[in-house]
Amino acid sequence: MGEIKEEPLSDNETEPILSLVEVQFTDKQEQISEPFNFVEVKNEYQEESIDVNAIKEELKDEVTVDESKMFVDRHFMDAPMKRARTVLTLETKLNIIQRLENGETAASLGRLYNMNESSIRTIKKNAERIRNSVAQSCSLAAKKTVRVRNPLLEKIEKMLAIWVEDRNKKKMEVNSRIIRTKALRLYEHLQQRNTGSSSAEPFAASKGWFDKFQKRQNLHIKLKGDAGSGDDVATYDFSDDFKALVTAKGYRPQQVFNVDETGLFWKRMPSRTFISKEEKTAPGFKAAKDRLTVLLCGNAEGDFKCKPLLVYHSQTPRALKGGRLQNLPVHWRSNRKAWVTGKLFEDWFLTCFCVEVEQYCHASGIAFKALLVLDNAPGHPAHLNDLHPNVRVMFLPPNSTSLIQPMDQGVIAIFKVYYLRLIFSQLPNGSEQCGKQSVREFWRSYNILHAVKNISCAWNEIDVSIMNAVWKKLWKECVHDMRRCVNPYSEVHEIVSLGQKVAGEGFEDLREVDIMDLLQSHEEELSVEDLVELTQREPENQDVMQKDKLTLKRLAHFFTLADRLTQEAMDMDPNVERSLQFGRNLTLALTPYREIYRDKQRQSNSLH
């Protein structure tokens, strides 16, 4: 290649040409004679990292010194000056959109905000998306927009997650097909209710949507079915294992317990009664949909029943204000969905069950040791066997609850019958003239405290023979009277008789089928209306909710505990991959709380 000649710069050019030998200004008025070698140039422009040898290898060709010299010259001379990237907040973008709509040009706004004209046009193009981000309560200080999901679909997924969890707790069948079908029904129902809304987006409940829904809600679908689909082989194997353990450890019937939970609509009347009909047409919250969960536990001998655990959606409802929860005839607990969660069950196991059983054993003059039989419901932690040295836990096999679990052989059904009978016995049955009003007044004043007392009375009313007879299928050797037949609905006719004495529509002509429908409604799956109610309803008492417990200090402590848990997994588990996966999953689960923490930090900084 021939020698490179230096061309003189034009009048409007001021950038010098850098040579490997020397740097000259070609206006020939001033000359810098001090030479600059390549090393010095490279050091001065270190961030560019020009490596001639690397270039040689990349081009796979011989490059002369002159060629490399020309490359470096052109690199430094032709490299354009990059404009600093400007990141705008949503508030600034909204201002730009507004000014564009007011008639200002993209070119003038580009000069004003030191941006390219094309960037201004991009903001204009995404105007609707930016406004949607702000409408979705996105902070105006945010510097990027996100894709806004269909709000109707988000509402459906929230309801669907509740529905799936409820079916799991009721040990009902759950699978992809059932969930996707329910999602379509919910979508169609809400679209009909929201006729005229902005969302007419089609929804097919596809397999892809279901997979993403599972990840978003962190759902683990394991249960297939319970009632009517028991595994007989597994049941027989469990019975043999159970009896072998009882014999080996020397457990007496007094020391063997079973626990199960059930839902209860504590203020519901038969659908044909005027009370039920009037409530359906009345606006606002429907008391008949107010649901709680009762956990019942007793031993195989039948002579000891634990104090019931009651889980409600409010910690301190109005009816309980001014009283001590410790004085109630039940163990009172609460969460928003009135479910027995793993944490609540573990708390009950340690602070209620173990304590009461120890007291019972000492009072009966027998050794304090116990075997607790329970099903594999989602709210029953798998690590219970490691919580108390004197209490052994044995889980029933899947799909066997309806076949052998003692509490499901009539105890829970009888408890509900007794509860309803107590309510009907308390209904006023005055003359026909004032009967309706008297019943209305009674039912209007019937609150959760009355329900708690009736729950306790109904539980205490179940006698020893029934509590013992229900162990017939699992442990017939401990049953005193094998001829004792447990008929949960033998008292239904008495409830009908009590109801027919009450004046008013639906009471005077009450039938047994009406009572049976009411009793069975406690175990029905949540309807669309129930799900809408659950997602919209606030707790009865707002005092607890008004105080924000998600403080910066508590959130920081929460993250510290999570870090300790992650470190504990790494120290405990020799499988590094498994412990790292646990840490990643925990980090992902903490994402919504970290968002809350950052928002609170920004709010705190803005106040100072």
XYZ file of C-alpha atoms in Angstrom:
608
model
C 0.000 0.000 0.000
C 1.317 3.439 -0.863
C 2.175 6.168 1.525
C -0.740 7.897 3.256
C -0.816 11.603 2.508
C -2.144 14.020 5.035
C -4.893 16.166 3.570
C -5.345 19.687 4.888
C -8.454 20.271 7.038
C -11.200 22.546 5.828
C -11.905 25.824 7.593
C -14.797 24.451 9.635
C -12.960 21.367 10.837
C -11.073 21.634 14.099
C -10.475 18.000 15.074
C -6.752 17.029 14.558
C -5.593 13.859 12.898
C -3.639 11.616 15.293
C -0.635 9.964 13.701
C 1.439 7.085 15.030
C 4.456 9.238 14.384
C 3.309 12.731 15.186
C 0.275 14.937 15.549
C 0.072 17.978 13.306
C -2.345 20.782 12.749
C -2.457 21.188 8.990
C -3.388 24.849 8.967
C 0.417 25.286 8.834
C 0.201 28.133 11.305
C 1.064 26.105 14.358
C 2.986 22.887 14.565
C 3.428 20.432 17.424
C 6.804 18.850 16.954
C 6.699 16.532 19.970
C 6.079 13.022 18.645
C 3.342 10.721 20.081
C 3.978 7.023 19.859
C 1.279 4.362 19.641
C 1.589 3.341 23.302
C 0.830 6.865 24.468
C -2.154 7.142 22.150
C -3.447 3.812 23.338
C -3.112 4.822 26.978
C -4.870 8.126 26.352
C -7.784 6.309 24.739
C -7.635 3.274 26.959
C -11.370 2.807 26.989
C -11.301 2.129 23.240
C -8.876 -0.830 23.697
C -7.508 -0.955 20.137
C -5.462 -4.135 19.785
C -3.684 -4.468 16.456
C -2.823 -8.120 17.044
C -6.454 -8.902 17.789
C -7.455 -7.160 14.588
C -4.887 -9.196 12.652
C -6.244 -12.435 14.042
C -9.826 -11.430 13.383
C -9.181 -10.440 9.782
C -6.989 -13.507 9.254
C -4.730 -11.439 7.037
C -1.429 -9.637 7.184
C -1.725 -6.011 8.125
C 1.175 -3.683 7.591
C 2.172 -1.036 10.067
C 0.831 1.577 7.696
C -2.517 -0.186 7.547
C -2.748 -0.335 11.312
C -1.749 3.303 11.461
C -4.530 4.200 9.048
C -7.065 2.160 11.030
C -6.231 3.874 14.305
C -6.288 7.310 12.675
C -9.686 6.695 11.207
C -11.014 5.144 14.395
C -10.249 8.211 16.476
C -11.129 10.673 13.769
C -14.430 9.168 12.605
C -15.896 7.902 15.912
C -19.028 9.999 16.532
C -19.582 11.661 19.853
C -22.346 9.697 21.636
C -25.222 11.637 23.111
C -25.793 10.877 26.780
C -28.868 8.640 27.156
C -31.769 10.506 28.679
C -34.199 8.423 30.798
C -37.501 10.177 31.414
C -39.975 9.557 34.207
C -43.611 8.789 33.460
C -44.512 12.260 34.689
C -42.199 13.864 32.103
C -43.559 11.610 29.381
C -47.093 12.648 30.299
C -46.058 16.296 30.020
C -44.562 15.646 26.575
C -47.749 13.911 25.436
C -49.834 16.809 26.684
C -47.636 19.372 24.885
C -47.800 17.376 21.678
C -51.582 17.326 21.919
C -51.519 21.083 22.473
C -49.798 21.559 19.105
C -46.079 21.675 19.872
C -43.825 19.874 17.403
C -41.614 16.882 18.064
C -38.575 18.868 16.879
C -39.116 21.714 19.367
C -39.699 19.289 22.254
C -36.600 17.334 21.268
C -34.509 20.507 21.594
C -36.224 21.382 24.870
C -35.606 17.977 26.481
C -32.240 17.382 24.732
C -33.592 14.334 22.926
C -33.785 13.053 19.367
C -36.937 13.894 17.497
C -37.536 10.182 16.908
C -37.657 9.582 20.674
C -40.394 12.188 21.035
C -42.366 10.473 18.283
C -41.945 7.127 20.066
C -43.422 8.644 23.233
C -46.352 9.913 21.172
C -46.826 6.471 19.656
C -46.904 4.824 23.117
C -49.158 7.469 24.670
C -51.960 5.044 25.485
C -49.581 2.554 27.076
C -47.979 5.264 29.224
C -51.375 6.475 30.405
C -52.415 2.901 31.244
C -49.294 2.437 33.373
C -50.162 5.559 35.332
C -53.789 4.450 35.610
C -52.634 1.159 37.116
C -51.229 3.092 40.112
C -47.703 3.028 38.758
C -45.463 5.595 40.409
C -44.976 8.768 38.364
C -41.306 8.553 39.264
C -41.014 5.259 37.392
C -38.749 5.377 34.348
C -40.298 2.638 32.258
C -43.715 1.386 31.291
C -44.898 -2.181 31.496
C -47.444 -4.149 29.552
C -50.766 -3.701 31.313
C -52.677 -6.952 31.701
C -56.391 -7.190 31.231
C -57.824 -6.042 34.610
C -60.758 -8.425 34.209
C -58.361 -11.333 33.766
C -56.373 -10.298 36.848
C -59.592 -10.276 38.882
C -60.471 -13.733 37.569
C -57.064 -15.148 38.496
C -57.425 -13.789 42.011
C -60.809 -15.498 42.390
C -59.535 -18.658 40.724
C -56.647 -18.966 43.196
C -59.124 -18.802 46.090
C -61.353 -21.370 44.397
C -58.475 -23.815 43.848
C -57.293 -23.490 47.445
C -60.834 -24.017 48.717
C -61.213 -27.200 46.662
C -57.853 -28.433 47.944
C -58.944 -27.910 51.532
C -62.217 -29.730 50.856
C -60.207 -32.543 49.248
C -62.082 -32.175 45.974
C -60.658 -33.036 42.555
C -58.348 -30.418 41.047
C -56.593 -30.612 37.677
C -55.756 -28.488 34.650
C -58.989 -29.270 32.789
C -61.206 -28.368 35.745
C -59.339 -25.139 36.462
C -59.406 -23.984 32.843
C -63.125 -24.721 32.576
C -63.803 -22.757 35.750
C -61.697 -19.872 34.446
C -63.832 -19.675 31.291
C -67.043 -19.665 33.327
C -65.735 -16.928 35.582
C -64.671 -14.856 32.591
C -68.048 -15.218 30.880
C -69.893 -14.410 34.095
C -67.885 -11.274 34.838
C -68.079 -10.100 31.244
C -71.869 -10.306 31.426
C -71.870 -8.396 34.698
C -69.546 -5.753 33.270
C -71.429 -5.222 30.032
C -70.218 -2.046 28.424
C -66.800 -2.185 30.086
C -63.659 -1.446 28.115
C -62.509 -5.059 28.138
C -63.817 -7.173 25.300
C -60.523 -9.018 24.920
C -61.025 -12.721 24.043
C -59.902 -15.316 26.559
C -59.471 -19.001 25.728
C -57.992 -20.368 28.996
C -55.242 -22.026 26.959
C -52.583 -24.395 28.224
C -50.044 -21.572 27.965
C -52.202 -19.300 30.124
C -52.654 -22.094 32.677
C -48.894 -22.672 32.969
C -48.303 -18.951 33.551
C -51.197 -18.808 36.008
C -49.643 -21.633 38.020
C -46.326 -19.781 38.177
C -47.903 -16.436 39.063
C -49.944 -17.963 41.886
C -47.295 -20.520 42.917
C -49.905 -23.297 42.797
C -49.005 -26.910 43.448
C -51.820 -29.100 42.156
C -51.557 -32.552 43.668
C -55.009 -33.699 44.780
C -57.084 -35.676 42.323
C -60.165 -36.650 44.248
C -61.308 -37.918 47.609
C -64.883 -38.960 48.186
C -65.836 -41.913 46.035
C -62.325 -42.446 44.660
C -60.431 -43.979 47.542
C -57.516 -46.309 46.959
C -58.595 -49.511 48.715
C -55.157 -51.115 48.555
C -53.485 -48.098 50.160
C -56.244 -48.000 52.783
C -55.712 -51.621 53.791
C -51.958 -51.120 53.912
C -52.383 -48.077 56.126
C -54.712 -49.922 58.516
C -52.112 -52.666 58.905
C -49.304 -50.144 59.442
C -51.446 -48.217 61.911
C -52.252 -51.273 64.009
C -48.616 -52.395 63.911
C -47.475 -49.009 65.228
C -50.136 -48.979 67.952
C -49.055 -52.442 69.093
C -45.319 -51.703 68.919
C -45.561 -48.431 70.867
C -48.243 -49.632 73.252
C -50.757 -46.853 72.550
C -54.073 -47.085 74.380
C -57.339 -45.855 72.827
C -57.091 -42.854 75.203
C -53.776 -41.912 73.558
C -54.801 -42.127 69.907
C -56.445 -39.049 68.339
C -57.907 -37.916 65.063
C -58.366 -34.329 63.863
C -60.213 -32.864 60.892
C -61.597 -29.500 59.858
C -64.823 -28.393 58.247
C -66.381 -25.231 56.873
C -69.521 -23.818 58.445
C -71.878 -21.110 57.196
C -72.749 -20.020 60.697
C -75.690 -17.766 59.731
C -77.550 -19.586 56.989
C -81.213 -20.589 56.844
C -82.975 -23.033 54.467
C -83.401 -21.433 51.041
C -87.216 -21.663 51.131
C -87.595 -19.571 54.286
C -88.552 -15.911 54.047
C -85.349 -14.972 55.892
C -83.207 -16.509 53.162
C -85.284 -15.013 50.340
C -85.224 -11.515 51.825
C -81.458 -11.652 52.291
C -80.873 -12.635 48.658
C -82.759 -9.580 47.413
C -81.260 -7.165 49.958
C -78.254 -5.086 48.843
C -74.847 -5.312 50.512
C -73.124 -8.090 52.407
C -74.973 -11.416 52.666
C -74.603 -12.911 56.145
C -75.527 -16.351 54.814
C -72.224 -16.379 52.902
C -70.167 -15.635 56.022
C -68.077 -18.732 56.504
C -65.752 -19.958 59.231
C -63.666 -23.086 59.704
C -63.905 -25.367 62.729
C -61.190 -27.880 63.610
C -62.399 -30.827 65.728
C -60.270 -33.422 67.499
C -60.983 -36.318 69.850
C -59.506 -39.636 70.981
C -60.439 -43.206 70.066
C -61.753 -43.958 73.551
C -64.316 -41.197 73.042
C -63.944 -39.746 76.527
C -61.884 -36.690 75.524
C -62.562 -33.973 72.962
C -60.132 -31.124 72.436
C -61.407 -27.573 72.620
C -62.459 -26.641 69.049
C -60.263 -24.377 66.957
C -62.295 -21.704 65.161
C -60.790 -19.699 62.284
C -62.649 -16.544 61.224
C -61.851 -13.765 58.742
C -61.699 -11.074 61.435
C -59.511 -11.058 64.538
C -61.823 -8.921 66.674
C -65.344 -8.633 65.209
C -67.721 -6.165 66.807
C -69.568 -8.854 68.766
C -66.340 -9.805 70.584
C -65.186 -6.294 71.453
C -64.712 -5.728 75.142
C -64.178 -9.421 75.907
C -61.091 -11.577 76.171
C -60.639 -14.063 73.373
C -58.957 -16.434 75.844
C -62.262 -16.788 77.690
C -64.143 -18.083 74.654
C -65.138 -21.775 74.615
C -63.051 -22.166 71.421
C -59.488 -21.405 70.377
C -60.004 -18.237 68.317
C -57.757 -17.613 65.325
C -58.151 -15.535 62.171
C -56.985 -14.933 58.626
C -58.573 -13.180 55.662
C -59.982 -16.352 54.073
C -60.933 -18.128 57.334
C -58.721 -21.101 56.428
C -56.584 -23.397 58.552
C -53.137 -22.613 57.178
C -49.945 -24.516 57.900
C -48.831 -21.865 60.378
C -52.175 -21.923 62.219
C -52.176 -25.714 62.363
C -48.648 -25.833 63.724
C -49.601 -23.255 66.353
C -52.672 -25.305 67.310
C -50.591 -28.495 67.467
C -48.034 -27.052 69.894
C -50.028 -24.604 72.034
C -53.425 -26.332 72.093
C -53.325 -30.023 71.238
C -50.103 -31.031 73.006
C -50.951 -28.983 76.094
C -54.502 -30.324 76.407
C -53.461 -33.929 75.786
C -50.742 -33.677 78.424
C -53.268 -32.375 80.957
C -55.723 -35.143 80.041
C -53.087 -37.883 80.375
C -51.979 -36.638 83.777
C -55.575 -36.374 84.982
C -56.291 -39.920 83.713
C -53.163 -41.372 85.308
C -51.641 -42.573 82.026
C -48.313 -41.826 80.360
C -48.121 -38.675 78.291
C -47.667 -39.996 74.798
C -50.009 -39.594 71.866
C -50.551 -40.690 68.291
C -52.327 -38.155 66.079
C -53.907 -39.451 62.867
C -54.718 -36.832 60.223
C -55.153 -36.470 56.478
C -52.654 -34.951 54.062
C -54.516 -31.652 53.565
C -52.426 -28.661 52.365
C -52.664 -26.993 55.778
C -51.093 -29.932 57.645
C -47.292 -29.488 57.763
C -45.212 -32.571 56.955
C -42.694 -31.864 59.759
C -45.118 -32.275 62.697
C -43.316 -35.406 63.878
C -40.286 -33.292 64.776
C -42.116 -30.732 66.925
C -42.816 -32.682 70.144
C -40.996 -35.754 71.505
C -44.131 -37.240 73.094
C -46.447 -36.912 70.117
C -46.252 -39.083 67.010
C -48.078 -38.052 63.820
C -49.353 -40.485 61.205
C -50.718 -39.225 57.879
C -53.556 -41.000 56.128
C -52.857 -42.057 52.527
C -54.280 -39.872 49.747
C -57.914 -40.424 48.724
C -58.791 -42.325 51.902
C -60.390 -39.630 54.061
C -63.967 -40.534 53.205
C -63.251 -44.217 53.815
C -61.432 -44.504 57.123
C -60.864 -41.122 58.779
C -62.897 -41.325 62.004
C -64.104 -37.694 62.033
C -65.491 -38.193 58.524
C -67.481 -41.271 59.553
C -70.227 -39.169 61.119
C -68.768 -36.887 63.791
C -68.554 -33.729 61.647
C -71.987 -34.323 60.116
C -73.565 -34.838 63.548
C -71.848 -31.691 64.834
C -73.497 -29.627 62.061
C -76.901 -31.185 62.738
C -76.613 -30.343 66.442
C -75.537 -26.775 65.647
C -78.548 -26.224 63.379
C -80.893 -27.812 65.925
C -79.660 -25.375 68.574
C -80.429 -22.418 66.290
C -83.940 -23.670 65.493
C -84.620 -24.268 69.167
C -83.743 -20.605 69.826
C -85.999 -19.172 67.093
C -89.026 -17.346 68.533
C -92.306 -19.059 67.692
C -94.811 -16.373 68.712
C -98.217 -15.850 67.207
C -98.707 -15.654 63.464
C -99.316 -11.902 63.658
C -95.932 -10.950 65.050
C -94.007 -14.110 64.213
C -92.277 -12.774 61.137
C -91.044 -9.642 62.827
C -89.878 -11.572 65.893
C -87.904 -13.986 63.742
C -86.365 -11.107 61.792
C -85.295 -9.358 64.971
C -83.805 -12.546 66.389
C -81.902 -13.332 63.197
C -80.698 -9.768 62.827
C -79.253 -9.866 66.349
C -77.705 -13.337 65.949
C -73.956 -12.641 65.765
C -70.669 -14.490 65.782
C -70.583 -14.654 69.587
C -73.892 -16.543 69.586
C -72.471 -18.822 66.917
C -69.351 -19.516 69.007
C -71.475 -20.553 71.985
C -73.654 -22.811 69.840
C -70.569 -24.366 68.230
C -69.183 -25.215 71.648
C -72.526 -26.626 72.849
C -72.968 -28.728 69.696
C -69.451 -30.178 70.091
C -69.963 -30.972 73.752
C -73.290 -32.648 72.972
C -71.663 -35.413 70.917
C -71.517 -38.320 73.346
C -68.781 -40.833 74.096
C -70.376 -43.730 72.213
C -70.444 -41.792 68.932
C -66.848 -40.601 69.309
C -65.763 -44.191 69.884
C -67.955 -45.876 67.233
C -66.532 -43.862 64.332
C -63.181 -45.686 64.716
C -64.816 -48.913 63.508
C -63.277 -48.855 60.014
C -59.759 -47.935 61.097
C -59.402 -49.648 64.481
C -62.348 -51.881 65.261
C -60.498 -53.457 68.192
C -60.957 -50.267 70.228
C -64.722 -49.932 69.609
C -66.831 -50.888 72.653
C -70.131 -51.534 70.879
C -69.817 -52.801 67.314
C -73.614 -52.711 66.982
C -73.652 -48.968 67.496
C -74.662 -47.409 64.184
C -73.839 -43.744 63.652
C -76.610 -42.022 61.708
C -75.676 -38.351 61.299
C -79.131 -37.301 60.117
C -81.291 -39.031 62.698
C -82.030 -35.637 64.289
C -83.187 -33.935 61.088
C -86.857 -34.690 61.786
C -86.539 -32.892 65.139
C -85.190 -29.764 63.383
C -88.151 -29.880 60.988
C -90.558 -30.111 63.912
C -88.941 -27.094 65.589
C -89.030 -25.120 62.344
C -92.705 -25.804 61.681
C -93.561 -24.079 64.953
C -92.081 -20.833 63.626
C -94.580 -18.595 61.850
C -93.698 -17.411 58.380
C -93.091 -18.510 54.820
C -90.825 -21.483 54.475
C -91.003 -22.453 58.159
C -94.563 -23.646 58.546
C -94.185 -26.046 55.590
C -90.535 -26.953 56.232
C -89.434 -30.357 54.927
C -86.547 -32.678 55.688
C -85.127 -32.169 52.191
C -84.760 -28.441 52.958
C -82.653 -29.224 56.018
C -80.572 -31.795 54.130
C -79.850 -29.272 51.371
C -78.745 -26.725 53.968
C -76.444 -29.203 55.741
C -74.838 -30.314 52.499
C -74.330 -26.728 51.308
C -71.464 -26.317 53.807
C -69.279 -28.580 51.672
C -70.217 -27.195 48.258
C -67.557 -25.496 46.187
C -67.517 -21.714 46.129
C -69.879 -20.206 43.581
C -69.042 -17.230 41.360
C -70.994 -14.980 43.716
C -69.071 -16.390 46.690
C -65.762 -15.685 44.970
C -66.793 -12.142 44.093
C -67.811 -11.634 47.716
C -64.537 -13.027 49.058
C -62.371 -10.860 46.810
C -64.325 -7.677 47.517
C -65.236 -8.130 51.170
C -63.242 -6.366 53.838
C -63.011 -7.783 57.365
C -65.867 -6.900 59.680
C -63.524 -4.977 61.927
C -61.405 -2.381 60.148
C -59.378 -1.281 63.166
C -56.630 -3.821 62.590
C -56.458 -3.107 58.865
C -56.180 0.643 59.289
C -52.800 0.321 60.942
C -50.130 -0.401 58.372
C -48.036 -3.260 59.703
C -45.764 -3.318 56.650
C -43.278 -0.852 58.087
C -39.750 -0.433 56.768
C -38.347 -1.869 59.986
C -40.523 -4.987 59.899
C -39.888 -5.575 56.217
C -36.124 -5.265 56.744
C -36.341 -7.795 59.587
C -38.414 -10.022 57.331
C -35.692 -9.984 54.659
C -33.061 -10.738 57.311
C -34.996 -13.830 58.371
C -35.239 -14.921 54.745
C -31.466 -14.516 54.325
C -30.891 -16.606 57.444
C -33.220 -19.278 56.124
C -31.365 -19.389 52.818
C -28.019 -19.660 54.633
C -29.428 -22.389 56.881
C -30.431 -24.388 53.802
C -26.919 -24.058 52.363
C -25.313 -25.103 55.664
C -27.693 -28.000 56.176
C -27.986 -29.478 52.695
C -24.971 -31.213 51.121
C -26.689 -30.893 47.743
C -25.528 -27.437 46.656
C -27.777 -27.315 43.600
C -30.881 -28.010 45.684
C -30.059 -25.394 48.325
C -29.312 -22.807 45.628
C -32.620 -23.561 43.951
C -34.357 -23.050 47.277
C -32.632 -19.693 47.668
C -33.669 -18.610 44.168
C -37.273 -19.634 44.776
C -37.329 -17.775 48.084
C -35.886 -14.656 46.449
C -38.573 -14.832 43.777
C -41.289 -15.247 46.410
C -40.061 -12.119 48.198
C -40.422 -9.943 45.086
C -43.796 -8.327 45.989
C -42.518 -7.434 49.468
C -39.335 -5.928 48.066
C -41.473 -3.759 45.763
C -43.429 -2.557 48.797
C -40.170 -1.908 50.637
C -38.752 0.188 47.757
C -41.977 2.190 47.457
C -41.928 2.935 51.166
C -38.286 3.939 50.966
C -39.052 6.394 48.160
C -41.964 7.833 50.141
C -39.764 8.180 53.213
C -36.991 9.922 51.251
C -39.445 12.336 49.651
C -40.586 13.471 53.098
C -37.073 14.463 54.144
